[in-house]
PDB file of C-alpha atoms in Angstrom:
ATOM      1  CA  MET A  89      99.354 -47.898 234.518  1.00  0.00           C
ATOM      2  CA  ASN A  90      98.584 -50.767 236.903  1.00  0.00           C
ATOM      3  CA  ILE A  91      96.234 -52.752 234.684  1.00  0.00           C
ATOM      4  CA  LEU A  92      95.913 -55.596 237.191  1.00  0.00           C
ATOM      5  CA  PHE A  93      94.799 -53.217 239.970  1.00  0.00           C
ATOM      6  CA  PHE A  94      92.061 -51.658 237.870  1.00  0.00           C
ATOM      7  CA  GLY A  95      90.982 -55.066 236.605  1.00  0.00           C
ATOM      8  CA  LEU A  96      90.675 -56.580 240.080  1.00  0.00           C
ATOM      9  CA  THR A  97      88.907 -53.461 241.368  1.00  0.00           C
ATOM     10  CA  SER A  98      86.314 -53.619 238.621  1.00  0.00           C
ATOM     11  CA  ILE A  99      85.800 -57.368 239.158  1.00  0.00           C
ATOM     12  CA  ALA A 100      85.173 -56.816 242.877  1.00  0.00           C
ATOM     13  CA  LEU A 101      82.736 -53.960 242.246  1.00  0.00           C
ATOM     14  CA  TYR A 102      80.906 -55.813 239.465  1.00  0.00           C
ATOM     15  CA  GLY A 103      80.606 -58.765 241.825  1.00  0.00           C
ATOM     16  CA  LEU A 104      79.184 -56.484 244.522  1.00  0.00           C
ATOM     17  CA  GLY A 105      76.792 -54.936 242.001  1.00  0.00           C
ATOM     18  CA  THR A 106      75.646 -58.362 240.800  1.00  0.00           C
ATOM     19  CA  SER A 107      75.044 -59.561 244.362  1.00  0.00           C
ATOM     20  CA  TYR A 108      73.103 -56.404 245.206  1.00  0.00           C
ATOM     21  CA  GLN A 109      70.932 -56.630 242.086  1.00  0.00           C
ATOM     22  CA  ALA A 110      70.259 -60.313 242.809  1.00  0.00           C
ATOM     23  CA  LEU A 111      69.163 -59.515 246.368  1.00  0.00           C
ATOM     24  CA  VAL A 112      66.848 -56.804 245.057  1.00  0.00           C
ATOM     25  CA  TYR A 113      65.515 -59.181 242.407  1.00  0.00           C
ATOM     26  CA  PHE A 114      64.694 -61.823 245.027  1.00  0.00           C
ATOM     27  CA  ARG A 115      63.119 -59.165 247.284  1.00  0.00           C
ATOM     28  CA  LYS A 116      65.739 -59.578 250.003  1.00  0.00           C
ATOM     29  CA  LEU A 117      66.724 -55.894 249.895  1.00  0.00           C
ATOM     30  CA  PRO A 118      64.829 -52.740 248.952  1.00  0.00           C
ATOM     31  CA  PRO A 119      66.066 -51.028 245.788  1.00  0.00           C
ATOM     32  CA  LYS A 120      68.462 -48.133 246.325  1.00  0.00           C
ATOM     33  CA  PRO A 121      69.028 -46.602 242.872  1.00  0.00           C
ATOM     34  CA  PHE A 122      71.773 -44.162 243.912  1.00  0.00           C
ATOM     35  CA  PHE A 123      73.802 -46.886 245.641  1.00  0.00           C
ATOM     36  CA  ALA A 124      73.468 -49.206 242.644  1.00  0.00           C
ATOM     37  CA  LEU A 125      74.404 -46.414 240.228  1.00  0.00           C
ATOM     38  CA  LEU A 126      77.444 -45.415 242.289  1.00  0.00           C
ATOM     39  CA  ILE A 127      78.795 -48.971 242.360  1.00  0.00           C
ATOM     40  CA  GLY A 128      78.232 -49.313 238.631  1.00  0.00           C
ATOM     41  CA  LEU A 129      79.913 -46.011 237.788  1.00  0.00           C
ATOM     42  CA  ILE A 130      83.058 -46.767 239.809  1.00  0.00           C
ATOM     43  CA  ALA A 131      83.227 -50.292 238.394  1.00  0.00           C
ATOM     44  CA  ALA A 132      82.773 -49.026 234.837  1.00  0.00           C
ATOM     45  CA  ALA A 133      85.445 -46.345 235.355  1.00  0.00           C
ATOM     46  CA  ALA A 134      87.956 -48.924 236.607  1.00  0.00           C
ATOM     47  CA  HIS A 135      87.016 -51.297 233.776  1.00  0.00           C
ATOM     48  CA  SER A 136      87.381 -48.565 231.139  1.00  0.00           C
ATOM     49  CA  THR A 137      90.775 -47.534 232.535  1.00  0.00           C
ATOM     50  CA  MET A 138      92.010 -51.131 232.434  1.00  0.00           C
ATOM     51  CA  THR A 139      90.681 -51.575 228.902  1.00  0.00           C
ATOM     52  CA  TYR A 140      92.352 -48.382 227.724  1.00  0.00           C
ATOM     53  CA  GLY A 141      95.679 -49.702 228.996  1.00  0.00           C
ATOM     54  CA  LEU A 142      95.167 -52.967 227.111  1.00  0.00           C
ATOM     55  CA  VAL A 143      93.820 -51.538 223.870  1.00  0.00           C
ATOM     56  CA  SER A 144      96.054 -48.499 223.399  1.00  0.00           C
ATOM     57  CA  ALA A 145      99.103 -49.303 221.305  1.00  0.00           C
ATOM     58  CA  ASN A 146     101.840 -47.294 219.667  1.00  0.00           C
ATOM     59  CA  GLY A 147     100.255 -45.528 216.725  1.00  0.00           C
ATOM     60  CA  GLY A 148      97.002 -47.459 216.884  1.00  0.00           C
ATOM     61  CA  LEU A 149      94.763 -49.869 218.741  1.00  0.00           C
ATOM     62  CA  ASP A 150      95.315 -53.471 219.836  1.00  0.00           C
ATOM     63  CA  LEU A 151      91.903 -55.005 219.156  1.00  0.00           C
ATOM     64  CA  SER A 152      92.757 -58.650 219.677  1.00  0.00           C
ATOM     65  CA  PHE A 153      89.870 -60.918 220.651  1.00  0.00           C
ATOM     66  CA  PHE A 154      89.988 -60.563 224.444  1.00  0.00           C
ATOM     67  CA  ASN A 155      90.887 -56.860 224.366  1.00  0.00           C
ATOM     68  CA  ALA A 156      87.962 -56.181 222.032  1.00  0.00           C
ATOM     69  CA  SER A 157      85.667 -58.227 224.277  1.00  0.00           C
ATOM     70  CA  SER A 158      86.663 -56.120 227.284  1.00  0.00           C
ATOM     71  CA  LEU A 159      86.122 -52.937 225.279  1.00  0.00           C
ATOM     72  CA  PHE A 160      82.622 -54.000 224.219  1.00  0.00           C
ATOM     73  CA  ALA A 161      81.727 -55.086 227.752  1.00  0.00           C
ATOM     74  CA  SER A 162      82.861 -51.779 229.268  1.00  0.00           C
ATOM     75  CA  LEU A 163      80.811 -49.834 226.726  1.00  0.00           C
ATOM     76  CA  ILE A 164      77.758 -52.024 227.304  1.00  0.00           C
ATOM     77  CA  VAL A 165      77.890 -51.339 231.043  1.00  0.00           C
ATOM     78  CA  ALA A 166      78.461 -47.607 230.501  1.00  0.00           C
ATOM     79  CA  ILE A 167      75.526 -47.306 228.090  1.00  0.00           C
ATOM     80  CA  LEU A 168      73.310 -49.349 230.397  1.00  0.00           C
ATOM     81  CA  LEU A 169      74.179 -47.101 233.353  1.00  0.00           C
ATOM     82  CA  ILE A 170      73.197 -44.031 231.348  1.00  0.00           C
ATOM     83  CA  ILE A 171      69.911 -45.582 230.243  1.00  0.00           C
ATOM     84  CA  SER A 172      69.099 -46.782 233.771  1.00  0.00           C
ATOM     85  CA  VAL A 173      68.954 -43.219 235.086  1.00  0.00           C
ATOM     86  CA  GLN A 174      65.614 -42.681 233.341  1.00  0.00           C
ATOM     87  CA  ARG A 175      64.453 -46.117 232.183  1.00  0.00           C
ATOM     88  CA  PRO A 176      63.731 -49.343 234.130  1.00  0.00           C
ATOM     89  CA  THR A 177      66.660 -51.450 232.940  1.00  0.00           C
ATOM     90  CA  GLN A 178      67.977 -52.683 236.287  1.00  0.00           C
ATOM     91  CA  SER A 179      67.295 -56.335 235.443  1.00  0.00           C
ATOM     92  CA  LEU A 180      69.809 -56.126 232.602  1.00  0.00           C
ATOM     93  CA  PHE A 181      72.620 -55.570 235.107  1.00  0.00           C
ATOM     94  CA  LEU A 182      72.236 -59.201 236.140  1.00  0.00           C
ATOM     95  CA  ILE A 183      73.312 -60.038 232.577  1.00  0.00           C
ATOM     96  CA  ALA A 184      75.779 -57.228 231.889  1.00  0.00           C
ATOM     97  CA  TYR A 185      77.878 -57.419 235.068  1.00  0.00           C
ATOM     98  CA  PRO A 186      78.751 -61.146 234.854  1.00  0.00           C
ATOM     99  CA  ILE A 187      79.626 -60.686 231.159  1.00  0.00           C
ATOM    100  CA  ALA A 188      81.883 -57.779 232.114  1.00  0.00           C
ATOM    101  CA  ILE A 189      83.590 -59.882 234.807  1.00  0.00           C
ATOM    102  CA  ALA A 190      84.200 -62.711 232.328  1.00  0.00           C
ATOM    103  CA  SER A 191      85.650 -60.297 229.755  1.00  0.00           C
ATOM    104  CA  ILE A 192      88.049 -58.806 232.322  1.00  0.00           C
ATOM    105  CA  VAL A 193      89.243 -62.200 233.557  1.00  0.00           C
ATOM    106  CA  CYS A 194      89.876 -63.389 229.997  1.00  0.00           C
ATOM    107  CA  ALA A 195      91.636 -60.159 229.014  1.00  0.00           C
ATOM    108  CA  LEU A 196      93.937 -60.416 232.037  1.00  0.00           C
ATOM    109  CA  LEU A 197      94.696 -64.131 231.786  1.00  0.00           C
ATOM    110  CA  PHE A 198      94.783 -64.979 228.096  1.00  0.00           C
ATOM    111  CA  ASP A 199      96.726 -63.667 225.144  1.00  0.00           C
ATOM    112  CA  ALA A 200      95.353 -63.834 221.615  1.00  0.00           C
ATOM    113  CA  ASN A 201      97.209 -62.994 218.447  1.00  0.00           C
ATOM    114  CA  GLN A 202      97.804 -59.274 218.560  1.00  0.00           C
ATOM    115  CA  GLU A 203      95.810 -57.268 216.048  1.00  0.00           C
ATOM    116  CA  GLN A 204      97.288 -53.788 216.015  1.00  0.00           C
ATOM    117  CA  LEU A 205      95.086 -51.507 213.985  1.00  0.00           C
ATOM    118  CA  THR A 206      96.611 -48.221 212.913  1.00  0.00           C
ATOM    119  CA  TYR A 207      94.474 -45.336 211.763  1.00  0.00           C
ATOM    120  CA  THR A 208      95.787 -42.546 209.588  1.00  0.00           C
ATOM    121  CA  ASN A 209      92.755 -40.260 209.556  1.00  0.00           C
ATOM    122  CA  SER A 210      89.727 -39.364 211.627  1.00  0.00           C
ATOM    123  CA  GLY A 211      87.425 -41.102 209.111  1.00  0.00           C
ATOM    124  CA  ILE A 212      88.737 -44.573 209.967  1.00  0.00           C
ATOM    125  CA  LEU A 213      88.546 -43.763 213.666  1.00  0.00           C
ATOM    126  CA  SER A 214      84.933 -42.575 213.307  1.00  0.00           C
ATOM    127  CA  HIS A 215      84.058 -45.862 211.571  1.00  0.00           C
ATOM    128  CA  ILE A 216      85.567 -47.833 214.462  1.00  0.00           C
ATOM    129  CA  ILE A 217      83.769 -45.765 217.114  1.00  0.00           C
ATOM    130  CA  LEU A 218      80.387 -45.939 215.365  1.00  0.00           C
ATOM    131  CA  SER A 219      80.692 -49.688 214.806  1.00  0.00           C
ATOM    132  CA  VAL A 220      81.694 -50.394 218.410  1.00  0.00           C
ATOM    133  CA  LEU A 221      78.818 -48.262 219.726  1.00  0.00           C
ATOM    134  CA  ALA A 222      76.346 -49.990 217.389  1.00  0.00           C
ATOM    135  CA  TYR A 223      77.505 -53.461 218.483  1.00  0.00           C
ATOM    136  CA  SER A 224      77.247 -52.449 222.145  1.00  0.00           C
ATOM    137  CA  VAL A 225      73.710 -51.093 221.780  1.00  0.00           C
ATOM    138  CA  PHE A 226      72.584 -54.184 219.890  1.00  0.00           C
ATOM    139  CA  THR A 227      74.086 -56.430 222.575  1.00  0.00           C
ATOM    140  CA  LEU A 228      71.888 -54.632 225.098  1.00  0.00           C
ATOM    141  CA  SER A 229      68.993 -55.127 222.675  1.00  0.00           C
ATOM    142  CA  ALA A 230      69.686 -58.863 222.720  1.00  0.00           C
ATOM    143  CA  GLY A 231      69.482 -58.900 226.519  1.00  0.00           C
ATOM    144  CA  GLN A 232      66.287 -56.862 226.452  1.00  0.00           C
ATOM    145  CA  ALA A 233      64.804 -59.145 223.768  1.00  0.00           C
ATOM    146  CA  THR A 234      65.613 -62.200 225.889  1.00  0.00           C
ATOM    147  CA  LEU A 235      63.835 -60.713 228.916  1.00  0.00           C
ATOM    148  CA  LEU A 236      60.876 -59.714 226.733  1.00  0.00           C
ATOM    149  CA  TYR A 237      60.662 -63.233 225.292  1.00  0.00           C
ATOM    150  CA  LEU A 238      60.681 -64.781 228.774  1.00  0.00           C
ATOM    151  CA  GLN A 239      58.157 -62.236 230.003  1.00  0.00           C
ATOM    152  CA  ASN A 240      55.741 -63.110 227.200  1.00  0.00           C
ATOM    153  CA  LYS A 241      56.108 -66.805 227.947  1.00  0.00           C
ATOM    154  CA  GLN A 242      55.575 -66.306 231.670  1.00  0.00           C
ATOM    155  CA  LEU A 243      52.470 -64.162 231.144  1.00  0.00           C
ATOM    156  CA  LYS A 244      50.831 -67.139 229.428  1.00  0.00           C
ATOM    157  CA  THR A 245      51.626 -69.607 232.196  1.00  0.00           C
ATOM    158  CA  ASN A 246      52.370 -67.843 235.494  1.00  0.00           C
ATOM    159  CA  TYR A 247      51.213 -64.277 236.121  1.00  0.00           C
ATOM    160  CA  THR A 248      52.772 -64.173 239.590  1.00  0.00           C
ATOM    161  CA  SER A 249      56.255 -65.461 238.801  1.00  0.00           C
ATOM    162  CA  LEU A 250      59.303 -63.685 240.200  1.00  0.00           C
ATOM    163  CA  LEU A 251      60.308 -62.552 236.713  1.00  0.00           C
ATOM    164  CA  ILE A 252      56.930 -60.913 236.057  1.00  0.00           C
ATOM    165  CA  ARG A 253      56.995 -59.159 239.430  1.00  0.00           C
ATOM    166  CA  ASN A 254      60.458 -57.699 238.774  1.00  0.00           C
ATOM    167  CA  LEU A 255      60.062 -56.567 235.172  1.00  0.00           C
ATOM    168  CA  PRO A 256      58.268 -53.392 234.049  1.00  0.00           C
ATOM    169  CA  PRO A 257      54.947 -53.721 232.174  1.00  0.00           C
ATOM    170  CA  LEU A 258      55.096 -55.458 228.804  1.00  0.00           C
ATOM    171  CA  GLN A 259      54.416 -52.251 226.860  1.00  0.00           C
ATOM    172  CA  THR A 260      57.329 -50.507 228.598  1.00  0.00           C
ATOM    173  CA  MET A 261      59.639 -53.435 227.824  1.00  0.00           C
ATOM    174  CA  GLU A 262      58.656 -53.404 224.155  1.00  0.00           C
ATOM    175  CA  SER A 263      59.016 -49.639 223.888  1.00  0.00           C
ATOM    176  CA  LEU A 264      62.520 -49.785 225.365  1.00  0.00           C
ATOM    177  CA  LEU A 265      63.521 -52.615 223.022  1.00  0.00           C
ATOM    178  CA  PHE A 266      62.524 -50.680 219.925  1.00  0.00           C
ATOM    179  CA  GLU A 267      64.239 -47.540 221.181  1.00  0.00           C
ATOM    180  CA  MET A 268      67.442 -49.581 221.464  1.00  0.00           C
ATOM    181  CA  ILE A 269      66.951 -51.048 217.988  1.00  0.00           C
ATOM    182  CA  TRP A 270      66.357 -47.628 216.426  1.00  0.00           C
ATOM    183  CA  THR A 271      69.474 -46.249 218.123  1.00  0.00           C
ATOM    184  CA  GLY A 272      71.564 -49.256 217.135  1.00  0.00           C
ATOM    185  CA  LEU A 273      70.356 -49.183 213.532  1.00  0.00           C
ATOM    186  CA  ILE A 274      71.206 -45.492 213.159  1.00  0.00           C
ATOM    187  CA  LEU A 275      74.706 -46.103 214.560  1.00  0.00           C
ATOM    188  CA  LEU A 276      75.182 -49.201 212.381  1.00  0.00           C
ATOM    189  CA  THR A 277      74.028 -47.312 209.279  1.00  0.00           C
ATOM    190  CA  LEU A 278      76.482 -44.504 209.983  1.00  0.00           C
ATOM    191  CA  GLY A 279      79.214 -47.075 210.652  1.00  0.00           C
ATOM    192  CA  ILE A 280      78.598 -48.842 207.328  1.00  0.00           C
ATOM    193  CA  ILE A 281      78.493 -45.533 205.441  1.00  0.00           C
ATOM    194  CA  SER A 282      81.714 -44.289 207.049  1.00  0.00           C
ATOM    195  CA  GLY A 283      83.372 -47.608 206.250  1.00  0.00           C
ATOM    196  CA  ALA A 284      82.294 -47.361 202.613  1.00  0.00           C
ATOM    197  CA  ILE A 285      83.745 -43.852 202.417  1.00  0.00           C
ATOM    198  CA  PHE A 286      87.022 -44.234 204.302  1.00  0.00           C
ATOM    199  CA  ILE A 287      87.974 -47.899 203.776  1.00  0.00           C
ATOM    200  CA  ASP A 288      89.392 -48.659 200.356  1.00  0.00           C
ATOM    201  CA  ASN A 289      87.478 -51.888 199.766  1.00  0.00           C
ATOM    202  CA  LEU A 290      84.881 -53.190 202.217  1.00  0.00           C
ATOM    203  CA  PHE A 291      84.645 -56.417 200.204  1.00  0.00           C
ATOM    204  CA  ALA A 292      88.350 -57.205 200.291  1.00  0.00           C
ATOM    205  CA  GLN A 293      89.115 -60.789 201.280  1.00  0.00           C
ATOM    206  CA  HIS A 294      89.763 -60.041 204.964  1.00  0.00           C
ATOM    207  CA  LEU A 295      86.687 -57.788 205.253  1.00  0.00           C
ATOM    208  CA  ALA A 296      84.122 -59.447 202.963  1.00  0.00           C
ATOM    209  CA  HIS A 297      82.570 -61.735 205.596  1.00  0.00           C
ATOM    210  CA  LYS A 298      82.320 -58.881 208.116  1.00  0.00           C
ATOM    211  CA  THR A 299      80.665 -56.604 205.576  1.00  0.00           C
ATOM    212  CA  ILE A 300      78.203 -59.229 204.316  1.00  0.00           C
ATOM    213  CA  LEU A 301      77.159 -60.350 207.804  1.00  0.00           C
ATOM    214  CA  SER A 302      76.792 -56.731 208.941  1.00  0.00           C
ATOM    215  CA  LEU A 303      74.558 -55.982 205.939  1.00  0.00           C
ATOM    216  CA  ILE A 304      72.448 -59.074 206.690  1.00  0.00           C
ATOM    217  CA  ALA A 305      72.052 -57.885 210.294  1.00  0.00           C
ATOM    218  CA  TRP A 306      71.152 -54.397 209.055  1.00  0.00           C
ATOM    219  CA  GLY A 307      68.488 -55.923 206.795  1.00  0.00           C
ATOM    220  CA  ILE A 308      67.008 -57.957 209.661  1.00  0.00           C
ATOM    221  CA  PHE A 309      66.715 -54.937 211.946  1.00  0.00           C
ATOM    222  CA  ALA A 310      65.315 -52.768 209.144  1.00  0.00           C
ATOM    223  CA  ALA A 311      62.745 -55.477 208.334  1.00  0.00           C
ATOM    224  CA  LEU A 312      61.796 -55.707 212.019  1.00  0.00           C
ATOM    225  CA  LEU A 313      61.182 -51.957 212.268  1.00  0.00           C
ATOM    226  CA  THR A 314      59.198 -52.057 209.027  1.00  0.00           C
ATOM    227  CA  GLY A 315      57.122 -54.968 210.333  1.00  0.00           C
ATOM    228  CA  ARG A 316      56.547 -53.061 213.555  1.00  0.00           C
ATOM    229  CA  LYS A 317      55.289 -50.040 211.596  1.00  0.00           C
ATOM    230  CA  LEU A 318      53.157 -51.846 209.020  1.00  0.00           C
ATOM    231  CA  LYS A 319      52.011 -55.010 210.791  1.00  0.00           C
ATOM    232  CA  GLY A 320      52.396 -54.189 214.462  1.00  0.00           C
ATOM    233  CA  TRP A 321      55.030 -56.837 215.195  1.00  0.00           C
ATOM    234  CA  ARG A 322      55.706 -57.119 218.912  1.00  0.00           C
ATOM    235  CA  GLY A 323      56.352 -59.546 221.745  1.00  0.00           C
ATOM    236  CA  ILE A 324      57.877 -62.894 220.845  1.00  0.00           C
ATOM    237  CA  THR A 325      58.100 -62.019 217.139  1.00  0.00           C
ATOM    238  CA  ALA A 326      60.090 -58.870 217.880  1.00  0.00           C
ATOM    239  CA  SER A 327      62.315 -60.780 220.306  1.00  0.00           C
ATOM    240  CA  LYS A 328      63.174 -63.492 217.772  1.00  0.00           C
ATOM    241  CA  TRP A 329      63.989 -61.016 214.999  1.00  0.00           C
ATOM    242  CA  THR A 330      66.170 -59.012 217.370  1.00  0.00           C
ATOM    243  CA  LEU A 331      68.111 -62.063 218.522  1.00  0.00           C
ATOM    244  CA  TRP A 332      68.689 -63.226 214.931  1.00  0.00           C
ATOM    245  CA  GLY A 333      69.947 -59.780 213.936  1.00  0.00           C
ATOM    246  CA  CYS A 334      72.276 -59.633 216.936  1.00  0.00           C
ATOM    247  CA  LEU A 335      73.595 -63.110 216.150  1.00  0.00           C
ATOM    248  CA  PHE A 336      74.627 -62.115 212.621  1.00  0.00           C
ATOM    249  CA  LEU A 337      76.138 -58.879 213.908  1.00  0.00           C
ATOM    250  CA  MET A 338      78.232 -60.649 216.529  1.00  0.00           C
ATOM    251  CA  LEU A 339      79.352 -63.247 214.001  1.00  0.00           C
ATOM    252  CA  SER A 340      80.468 -60.470 211.672  1.00  0.00           C
ATOM    253  CA  TYR A 341      83.120 -59.353 214.152  1.00  0.00           C
ATOM    254  CA  PHE A 342      83.739 -61.869 216.905  1.00  0.00           C
ATOM    255  CA  GLY A 343      83.081 -64.992 214.832  1.00  0.00           C
ATOM    256  CA  SER A 344      86.020 -64.480 212.518  1.00  0.00           C
ATOM    257  CA  LYS A 345      88.287 -63.227 215.323  1.00  0.00           C
ATOM    258  CA  LEU A 346      87.485 -66.316 217.394  1.00  0.00           C
ATOM    259  CA  VAL A 347      88.417 -68.637 214.536  1.00  0.00           C
ATOM    260  CA  ILE A 348      91.553 -66.782 213.433  1.00  0.00           C
ATOM    261  CA  GLU A 349      92.992 -65.768 216.809  1.00  0.00           C
ATOM    262  CA  ILE A 350      91.863 -68.526 219.182  1.00  0.00           C
ATOM    263  CA  ILE A 351      90.922 -71.717 217.305  1.00  0.00           C
ATOM    264  CA  LEU A 352      93.579 -71.518 214.587  1.00  0.00           C
TER     265      LEU A 352
END
């Protein structure tokens, strides 16, 4: 497999997609949903193919820091493309595509300490898949929460700003955010349960910090949904809780990998 070819192809297409979305955002071009979707799908396919070549290893998966980053980025783009078919999430491409480009460049240029993870049964594999999907959905939630936070701020100071004119109504933005959080929380819950069942000791020394931080993130998201139901939390409050939850979740996986594989 020519990993470099697929990597460069996806970078070029993500760059084209970013430029197109920026021109639409600044009202220089009319939106063409099919064209934007086609670019994104081809870019995501090339990115996923490259990532598969990097991650697949003999008898397991190589989930070193940069490989894992590329995997998460490819899933984030794929999920966002699916959502965008029916929901107004086009603004998130201006965040997702540059992140995907950065992940590809780093995966192609830099080597971290290899972390080959072997799985002996479908239970371990299901835990990995559920966890990766949950992290990807919550990363999108973080982007959506950031846009919602900025939208709330702008509505108080400048009703006619470019951001306000490009984003959907506030109620639609909030509804989409909580749909993402519900989906992510279900996936994270299933991931934690599968880990408890199929991993011998989730609180072993090399897993304790990941488990504790993941449980803290789970508690934050559960508290946010409870506050939404009982007290009507929304807007800036919902955005802040979402960003805090996503921070703990990212630290649970990438924080330790960054320290162990890159810094040390």
